[in-house]
């Protein structure tokens, strides 16, 4: 059956299509009560369904909030999404979700889709990529985001700002973070991130203190007496992973310890599992010398994969080795052994991002802290 048109409703109500549109699409210029009631009665009798995009034009608001994440199956992102959804519901907005697998090309398409639907605001959560092969897609994502902002949209980024090669080209080397081959950094800071408004386009960035919290974790493990370390990091160029790696190495250096050996793997549970298998020899070698290798996986899912892999080889934490993760995802509630990690208030971060996007930009700090559990036990 063909959809009922606005013209048919107008004809049945004895008014012009423009008048029918003002009544049904929520324009501030609504005709008299008797005319409006006649239009609504005609629409109900004909089974007319209003056009959401037409309503958005009339009201200058679609009532939609867009959320872009890497993978909703990842508890990190599902926790953030829960916070976003909670705030959206309370503010009377409908949440639209797009998963991108973390590529800037897919993120650009997601922003484009939300722009075409006149979404009131967008929350973009996840790591940015500094890999050279992503330069063109990063530039395209920036252009699409600027187009969205120029048309009245609001954009909040969780984790990192958009990558602007134009800005980077004009910065001196002293303005950029200084990194050594082992991934360490000479930047200083505290364990609280912040919400900051980008001066170029007025979008909001909610910084997560990945690097400084990783410094805290390394120093906490050093205080427990651990001295031999290995890090399982994500692919080089993934900013979240690189910052956590850099912070951990800096924390070891501050504690007077040698840098950790680094293994790169996919930024997920399977990557951790494969990396865990590659560390078996190192774990056994440390054990034969009367010590334990302390492994830092840059997110909890990778740490869980490491534990599964080494358990398959007959090695258990914390007796054969020790291990720590990052994020404190809800899945850890039922994980054994209890995993030492860095706690991030993920749901609160999502709520803050949504409220900032829908109400106003607010400079709310993002906290976090080290949580010591059984997986790093007391030193041998």
CSV table of C-alpha atoms in Angstrom, one decimal, residues 2-378:
chain,number,residue,atom,x,y,z
A,2,UNK,CA,1.4,3.4,-1.0
A,3,UNK,CA,2.2,5.8,1.9
A,4,UNK,CA,-0.3,8.6,2.6
A,5,UNK,CA,1.1,11.9,1.5
A,6,UNK,CA,0.9,15.3,3.2
A,7,UNK,CA,-1.0,16.6,0.2
A,8,UNK,CA,-3.7,14.0,0.7
A,9,UNK,CA,-4.0,15.0,4.4
A,10,UNK,CA,-4.2,18.7,3.4
A,11,UNK,CA,-6.9,17.9,0.9
A,12,UNK,CA,-9.0,15.9,3.3
A,13,UNK,CA,-8.7,18.7,5.9
A,14,UNK,CA,-9.5,21.4,3.4
A,15,UNK,CA,-6.2,23.3,4.0
A,16,UNK,CA,-3.0,24.0,2.1
A,17,UNK,CA,-0.1,21.6,2.2
A,18,UNK,CA,1.9,24.3,3.9
A,19,UNK,CA,-0.6,24.6,6.7
A,20,UNK,CA,-0.8,20.8,7.1
A,21,UNK,CA,3.0,20.7,7.3
A,22,UNK,CA,3.1,23.4,10.0
A,23,UNK,CA,0.7,21.4,12.1
A,24,UNK,CA,2.1,18.0,11.7
A,25,UNK,CA,5.8,18.8,11.6
A,26,UNK,CA,5.9,20.9,14.7
A,27,UNK,CA,6.5,24.4,13.3
A,28,UNK,CA,6.3,27.3,15.8
A,29,UNK,CA,3.8,28.9,13.3
A,30,UNK,CA,0.8,26.8,14.1
A,31,UNK,CA,-2.6,27.9,12.8
A,32,UNK,CA,-5.7,28.3,14.9
A,33,UNK,CA,-6.8,25.4,17.2
A,34,UNK,CA,-9.8,24.5,15.1
A,35,UNK,CA,-7.7,24.2,11.9
A,36,UNK,CA,-4.9,22.3,13.7
A,37,UNK,CA,-7.5,19.8,15.1
A,38,UNK,CA,-9.0,19.3,11.7
A,39,UNK,CA,-5.6,18.5,10.2
A,40,UNK,CA,-4.7,16.1,13.0
A,41,UNK,CA,-8.1,14.3,12.6
A,42,UNK,CA,-7.5,13.9,8.9
A,43,UNK,CA,-4.0,12.6,9.4
A,44,UNK,CA,-5.3,10.0,12.0
A,45,UNK,CA,-8.2,8.9,9.7
A,46,UNK,CA,-5.8,8.4,6.7
A,47,UNK,CA,-3.1,6.8,8.8
A,48,UNK,CA,-0.5,9.4,7.8
A,49,UNK,CA,3.0,9.0,9.2
A,50,UNK,CA,5.0,12.2,9.6
A,51,UNK,CA,8.3,12.6,7.9
A,52,UNK,CA,11.0,12.8,10.5
A,53,UNK,CA,13.4,14.8,8.4
A,54,UNK,CA,10.6,17.3,7.6
A,55,UNK,CA,9.9,17.6,11.3
A,56,UNK,CA,13.6,18.2,12.0
A,57,UNK,CA,13.5,21.1,9.5
A,58,UNK,CA,10.4,22.6,11.0
A,59,UNK,CA,11.6,22.3,14.6
A,60,UNK,CA,15.3,22.9,13.9
A,61,UNK,CA,15.9,19.8,15.9
A,62,UNK,CA,15.6,16.1,15.1
A,63,UNK,CA,15.6,14.8,18.7
A,64,UNK,CA,18.4,12.4,17.7
A,65,UNK,CA,21.8,11.8,19.3
A,66,UNK,CA,24.4,9.9,17.3
A,67,UNK,CA,26.9,7.6,19.0
A,68,UNK,CA,30.0,6.3,17.1
A,69,UNK,CA,32.0,3.5,18.8
A,70,UNK,CA,34.6,1.0,17.6
A,71,UNK,CA,32.8,-2.2,18.8
A,72,UNK,CA,29.7,-2.4,20.9
A,73,UNK,CA,30.6,-6.0,21.9
A,74,UNK,CA,33.7,-4.5,23.7
A,75,UNK,CA,32.7,-3.9,27.4
A,76,UNK,CA,34.7,-0.7,27.2
A,77,UNK,CA,32.4,0.8,24.6
A,78,UNK,CA,29.2,-0.8,25.8
A,79,UNK,CA,29.8,0.8,29.2
A,80,UNK,CA,30.3,4.2,27.6
A,81,UNK,CA,27.2,3.6,25.5
A,82,UNK,CA,25.2,2.7,28.6
A,83,UNK,CA,26.0,6.1,30.0
A,84,UNK,CA,25.2,7.9,26.8
A,85,UNK,CA,21.9,6.1,26.5
A,86,UNK,CA,21.0,6.9,30.1
A,87,UNK,CA,21.6,10.6,29.6
A,88,UNK,CA,19.8,10.7,26.2
A,89,UNK,CA,16.7,9.0,27.7
A,90,UNK,CA,16.6,11.5,30.6
A,91,UNK,CA,16.9,14.4,28.1
A,92,UNK,CA,14.2,13.0,25.8
A,93,UNK,CA,16.5,12.2,22.9
A,94,UNK,CA,16.6,9.1,20.7
A,95,UNK,CA,20.0,7.4,20.4
A,96,UNK,CA,21.3,6.2,17.1
A,97,UNK,CA,24.4,3.9,17.2
A,98,UNK,CA,27.0,3.1,14.6
A,99,UNK,CA,30.0,0.7,15.1
A,100,UNK,CA,33.0,1.3,12.9
A,101,UNK,CA,35.8,-1.2,13.9
A,102,UNK,CA,37.9,1.9,14.7
A,103,UNK,CA,38.8,3.0,11.2
A,104,UNK,CA,38.7,6.7,10.4
A,105,UNK,CA,37.2,5.8,7.0
A,106,UNK,CA,34.2,4.2,8.6
A,107,UNK,CA,34.0,7.0,11.2
A,108,UNK,CA,33.8,9.5,8.4
A,109,UNK,CA,30.9,7.6,6.8
A,110,UNK,CA,29.2,7.5,10.2
A,111,UNK,CA,29.5,11.3,10.7
A,112,UNK,CA,28.2,11.7,7.2
A,113,UNK,CA,25.2,9.5,7.9
A,114,UNK,CA,24.3,11.4,11.1
A,115,UNK,CA,24.7,14.7,9.2
A,116,UNK,CA,22.3,13.7,6.5
A,117,UNK,CA,19.7,12.7,9.2
A,118,UNK,CA,20.2,16.1,10.9
A,119,UNK,CA,21.2,14.5,14.2
A,120,UNK,CA,21.3,17.2,16.9
A,121,UNK,CA,24.7,16.0,18.3
A,122,UNK,CA,27.3,13.3,17.9
A,123,UNK,CA,29.5,11.5,20.4
A,124,UNK,CA,32.5,9.9,18.9
A,125,UNK,CA,34.3,7.5,21.3
A,126,UNK,CA,37.5,5.7,20.7
A,127,UNK,CA,41.2,5.9,19.8
A,128,UNK,CA,42.5,7.9,16.9
A,129,UNK,CA,45.1,6.5,14.5
A,130,UNK,CA,48.4,8.2,13.7
A,131,UNK,CA,49.4,5.6,11.1
A,132,UNK,CA,50.6,7.1,7.8
A,133,UNK,CA,48.2,5.0,5.9
A,134,UNK,CA,45.3,6.6,7.7
A,135,UNK,CA,46.3,10.2,6.9
A,136,UNK,CA,43.9,10.7,4.0
A,137,UNK,CA,41.0,9.2,6.0
A,138,UNK,CA,41.8,11.3,9.0
A,139,UNK,CA,41.7,14.4,6.8
A,140,UNK,CA,38.3,13.3,5.3
A,141,UNK,CA,36.9,12.7,8.8
A,142,UNK,CA,38.0,16.2,9.9
A,143,UNK,CA,36.4,17.8,6.9
A,144,UNK,CA,33.1,15.9,7.4
A,145,UNK,CA,33.1,16.9,11.1
A,146,UNK,CA,33.7,20.5,10.3
A,147,UNK,CA,30.8,20.4,7.7
A,148,UNK,CA,28.6,19.0,10.4
A,149,UNK,CA,29.6,21.6,12.9
A,150,UNK,CA,29.2,24.4,10.4
A,151,UNK,CA,25.6,23.3,9.9
A,152,UNK,CA,24.8,23.7,13.6
A,153,UNK,CA,25.6,20.2,14.9
A,154,UNK,CA,27.4,19.6,18.2
A,155,UNK,CA,30.3,17.1,18.4
A,156,UNK,CA,31.9,15.6,21.5
A,157,UNK,CA,35.0,13.3,21.2
A,158,UNK,CA,35.8,10.8,24.0
A,159,UNK,CA,39.5,10.0,24.3
A,160,UNK,CA,41.3,12.0,21.7
A,161,UNK,CA,40.8,15.0,19.4
A,162,UNK,CA,40.5,14.7,15.7
A,163,UNK,CA,43.8,14.5,13.9
A,164,UNK,CA,44.5,17.7,12.0
A,165,UNK,CA,47.6,17.5,9.8
A,166,UNK,CA,47.3,21.2,9.1
A,167,UNK,CA,47.8,22.0,12.7
A,168,UNK,CA,50.5,19.5,13.2
A,169,UNK,CA,52.4,20.9,10.2
A,170,UNK,CA,52.6,24.2,11.9
A,171,UNK,CA,53.8,23.0,15.2
A,172,UNK,CA,57.5,22.9,16.2
A,173,UNK,CA,59.1,19.7,17.3
A,174,UNK,CA,59.2,21.0,20.9
A,175,UNK,CA,55.4,21.2,20.9
A,176,UNK,CA,55.0,17.5,20.2
A,177,UNK,CA,55.3,14.7,22.7
A,178,UNK,CA,58.8,13.3,22.7
A,179,UNK,CA,59.0,9.5,22.4
A,180,UNK,CA,61.9,7.1,22.5
A,181,UNK,CA,62.0,3.8,20.6
A,182,UNK,CA,60.7,1.9,23.6
A,183,UNK,CA,57.5,4.0,23.6
A,184,UNK,CA,58.4,6.2,26.6
A,185,UNK,CA,57.5,9.8,26.8
A,186,UNK,CA,58.9,12.8,28.7
A,187,UNK,CA,55.6,14.5,29.2
A,188,UNK,CA,54.4,15.2,32.7
A,189,UNK,CA,50.9,15.4,34.1
A,190,UNK,CA,48.5,14.1,36.7
A,191,UNK,CA,45.9,11.3,36.8
A,192,UNK,CA,42.9,13.4,35.9
A,193,UNK,CA,41.8,14.1,32.3
A,194,UNK,CA,39.6,17.0,31.4
A,195,UNK,CA,36.9,18.2,29.0
A,196,UNK,CA,38.2,20.9,26.8
A,197,UNK,CA,36.7,22.9,24.0
A,198,UNK,CA,38.7,22.9,20.8
A,199,UNK,CA,39.5,26.4,19.7
A,200,UNK,CA,39.3,25.8,16.0
A,201,UNK,CA,35.7,24.4,15.7
A,202,UNK,CA,34.2,24.6,19.2
A,203,UNK,CA,33.7,20.9,19.5
A,204,UNK,CA,34.4,19.3,22.9
A,205,UNK,CA,37.1,16.8,23.7
A,206,UNK,CA,36.9,14.7,26.8
A,207,UNK,CA,40.5,13.7,27.6
A,208,UNK,CA,41.2,10.4,29.3
A,209,UNK,CA,44.5,10.4,31.2
A,210,UNK,CA,45.8,7.2,29.7
A,211,UNK,CA,49.5,8.1,30.0
A,212,UNK,CA,49.5,9.4,33.5
A,213,UNK,CA,47.4,6.6,34.8
A,214,UNK,CA,49.8,4.1,33.2
A,215,UNK,CA,52.7,5.9,35.0
A,216,UNK,CA,50.8,5.3,38.3
A,217,UNK,CA,50.3,1.6,37.5
A,218,UNK,CA,54.0,1.0,36.7
A,219,UNK,CA,55.0,2.7,39.9
A,220,UNK,CA,52.5,0.8,41.9
A,221,UNK,CA,53.8,-2.5,40.5
A,222,UNK,CA,57.3,-1.4,41.2
A,223,UNK,CA,56.4,-0.7,44.8
A,224,UNK,CA,55.1,-4.3,45.1
A,225,UNK,CA,58.7,-5.4,44.3
A,226,UNK,CA,58.2,-6.5,40.6
A,227,UNK,CA,61.4,-5.9,38.6
A,228,UNK,CA,60.9,-7.8,35.2
A,229,UNK,CA,58.3,-6.4,32.9
A,230,UNK,CA,56.8,-7.1,29.5
A,231,UNK,CA,54.1,-5.0,27.8
A,232,UNK,CA,51.5,-6.3,25.3
A,233,UNK,CA,50.5,-3.2,23.3
A,234,UNK,CA,48.2,-2.7,20.3
A,235,UNK,CA,49.3,-1.8,16.8
A,236,UNK,CA,51.7,1.1,16.6
A,237,UNK,CA,49.9,4.3,15.8
A,238,UNK,CA,46.8,3.5,17.9
A,239,UNK,CA,46.9,6.5,20.2
A,240,UNK,CA,45.2,5.0,23.3
A,241,UNK,CA,47.7,2.0,23.2
A,242,UNK,CA,50.7,4.2,22.5
A,243,UNK,CA,49.9,6.6,25.4
A,244,UNK,CA,49.4,3.7,27.8
A,245,UNK,CA,52.7,2.1,26.7
A,246,UNK,CA,54.5,5.4,26.9
A,247,UNK,CA,53.2,6.1,30.4
A,248,UNK,CA,54.1,2.6,31.7
A,249,UNK,CA,57.7,2.9,30.4
A,250,UNK,CA,58.0,6.3,32.0
A,251,UNK,CA,56.7,4.9,35.3
A,252,UNK,CA,59.3,2.2,35.2
A,253,UNK,CA,62.0,4.7,34.5
A,254,UNK,CA,60.9,6.9,37.4
A,255,UNK,CA,61.1,3.8,39.6
A,256,UNK,CA,64.7,3.2,38.5
A,257,UNK,CA,63.8,0.0,36.5
A,258,UNK,CA,64.8,-1.1,33.0
A,259,UNK,CA,62.2,-0.6,30.3
A,260,UNK,CA,59.8,-3.4,29.5
A,261,UNK,CA,60.0,-5.5,26.4
A,262,UNK,CA,57.1,-4.7,24.1
A,263,UNK,CA,55.0,-7.2,22.0
A,264,UNK,CA,52.6,-5.7,19.5
A,265,UNK,CA,49.2,-7.4,18.9
A,266,UNK,CA,45.6,-6.8,17.9
A,267,UNK,CA,43.9,-4.5,20.4
A,268,UNK,CA,41.4,-7.2,21.6
A,269,UNK,CA,41.2,-10.5,23.4
A,270,UNK,CA,42.5,-12.6,20.5
A,271,UNK,CA,45.5,-10.3,20.2
A,272,UNK,CA,46.2,-10.9,23.9
A,273,UNK,CA,45.9,-14.6,23.5
A,274,UNK,CA,48.4,-14.8,20.6
A,275,UNK,CA,50.8,-12.5,22.5
A,276,UNK,CA,50.4,-14.6,25.6
A,277,UNK,CA,51.5,-17.7,23.7
A,278,UNK,CA,54.6,-15.8,22.5
A,279,UNK,CA,55.5,-14.9,26.1
A,280,UNK,CA,55.5,-18.5,27.4
A,281,UNK,CA,59.2,-18.9,27.1
A,282,UNK,CA,59.9,-15.6,28.9
A,283,UNK,CA,57.6,-16.6,31.7
A,284,UNK,CA,59.3,-19.9,32.2
A,285,UNK,CA,62.8,-18.4,32.0
A,286,UNK,CA,61.9,-15.9,34.7
A,287,UNK,CA,60.5,-18.7,36.9
A,288,UNK,CA,63.6,-20.8,36.5
A,289,UNK,CA,65.6,-17.9,37.9
A,290,UNK,CA,63.3,-17.6,40.9
A,291,UNK,CA,61.4,-14.5,39.8
A,292,UNK,CA,58.1,-13.8,38.0
A,293,UNK,CA,57.6,-11.8,34.8
A,294,UNK,CA,55.1,-9.0,35.3
A,295,UNK,CA,53.0,-8.5,32.2
A,296,UNK,CA,51.1,-5.3,31.4
A,297,UNK,CA,48.4,-5.6,28.7
A,298,UNK,CA,47.2,-2.2,27.6
A,299,UNK,CA,43.6,-3.1,28.0
A,300,UNK,CA,41.6,-5.7,30.1
A,301,UNK,CA,40.4,-7.7,27.1
A,302,UNK,CA,44.0,-8.3,26.0
A,303,UNK,CA,45.0,-9.2,29.6
A,304,UNK,CA,42.1,-11.8,29.7
A,305,UNK,CA,43.5,-13.3,26.5
A,306,UNK,CA,47.0,-13.6,27.9
A,307,UNK,CA,45.7,-15.4,31.0
A,308,UNK,CA,43.7,-17.8,28.8
A,309,UNK,CA,46.7,-18.5,26.6
A,310,UNK,CA,49.2,-19.1,29.5
A,311,UNK,CA,46.7,-21.2,31.4
A,312,UNK,CA,46.4,-23.4,28.3
A,313,UNK,CA,50.2,-23.9,28.7
A,314,UNK,CA,49.9,-24.8,32.4
A,315,UNK,CA,51.0,-21.4,33.7
A,316,UNK,CA,48.8,-19.6,36.3
A,317,UNK,CA,48.8,-16.1,37.7
A,318,UNK,CA,50.0,-15.0,40.1
A,319,UNK,CA,52.2,-18.1,40.9
A,320,UNK,CA,54.0,-18.4,37.6
A,321,UNK,CA,53.8,-14.8,36.5
A,322,UNK,CA,51.8,-11.6,37.3
A,323,UNK,CA,49.6,-9.5,35.0
A,324,UNK,CA,47.8,-6.2,34.9
A,325,UNK,CA,45.3,-4.6,32.5
A,326,UNK,CA,43.6,-1.2,32.0
A,327,UNK,CA,40.0,0.0,32.0
A,328,UNK,CA,38.3,-2.1,34.7
A,329,UNK,CA,35.6,-3.3,32.4
A,330,UNK,CA,32.5,-4.9,34.1
A,331,UNK,CA,33.5,-8.4,32.8
A,332,UNK,CA,36.2,-8.5,35.4
A,333,UNK,CA,33.7,-9.0,38.2
A,334,UNK,CA,33.6,-12.7,37.3
A,335,UNK,CA,37.2,-13.1,36.1
A,336,UNK,CA,39.8,-15.2,38.0
A,337,UNK,CA,42.2,-14.3,39.3
A,338,UNK,CA,41.1,-10.8,40.2
A,339,UNK,CA,42.8,-8.6,37.6
A,340,UNK,CA,44.9,-5.7,38.7
A,341,UNK,CA,44.0,-2.8,36.4
A,342,UNK,CA,43.4,0.9,36.1
A,343,UNK,CA,39.8,1.9,36.8
A,344,UNK,CA,38.1,4.4,34.4
A,345,UNK,CA,34.6,5.6,35.2
A,346,UNK,CA,33.3,4.5,31.8
A,347,UNK,CA,29.6,4.9,32.3
A,348,UNK,CA,30.1,8.3,33.8
A,349,UNK,CA,32.3,9.3,30.9
A,350,UNK,CA,29.5,8.4,28.5
A,351,UNK,CA,26.9,10.3,30.5
A,352,UNK,CA,29.2,13.4,30.7
A,353,UNK,CA,29.8,13.2,26.9
A,354,UNK,CA,26.0,13.0,26.1
A,355,UNK,CA,25.1,15.8,28.5
A,356,UNK,CA,27.9,18.0,27.1
A,357,UNK,CA,26.7,17.3,23.6
A,358,UNK,CA,23.0,17.9,24.3
A,359,UNK,CA,23.1,20.7,26.9
A,360,UNK,CA,26.3,22.6,27.0
A,361,UNK,CA,30.1,22.1,26.9
A,362,UNK,CA,31.2,21.5,30.5
A,363,UNK,CA,34.7,21.2,31.8
A,364,UNK,CA,34.3,18.1,33.9
A,365,UNK,CA,37.5,16.2,34.9
A,366,UNK,CA,37.8,12.5,34.2
A,367,UNK,CA,39.3,10.6,37.1
A,368,UNK,CA,40.7,7.1,37.4
A,369,UNK,CA,43.0,5.1,39.6
A,370,UNK,CA,45.0,1.9,40.0
A,371,UNK,CA,43.1,-1.1,41.5
A,372,UNK,CA,45.4,-3.8,42.9
A,373,UNK,CA,44.0,-7.3,42.8
A,374,UNK,CA,45.2,-10.9,43.1
A,375,UNK,CA,46.8,-11.2,39.6
A,376,UNK,CA,49.8,-9.2,40.7
A,377,UNK,CA,49.9,-10.7,44.2
A,378,UNK,CA,52.8,-10.0,46.6
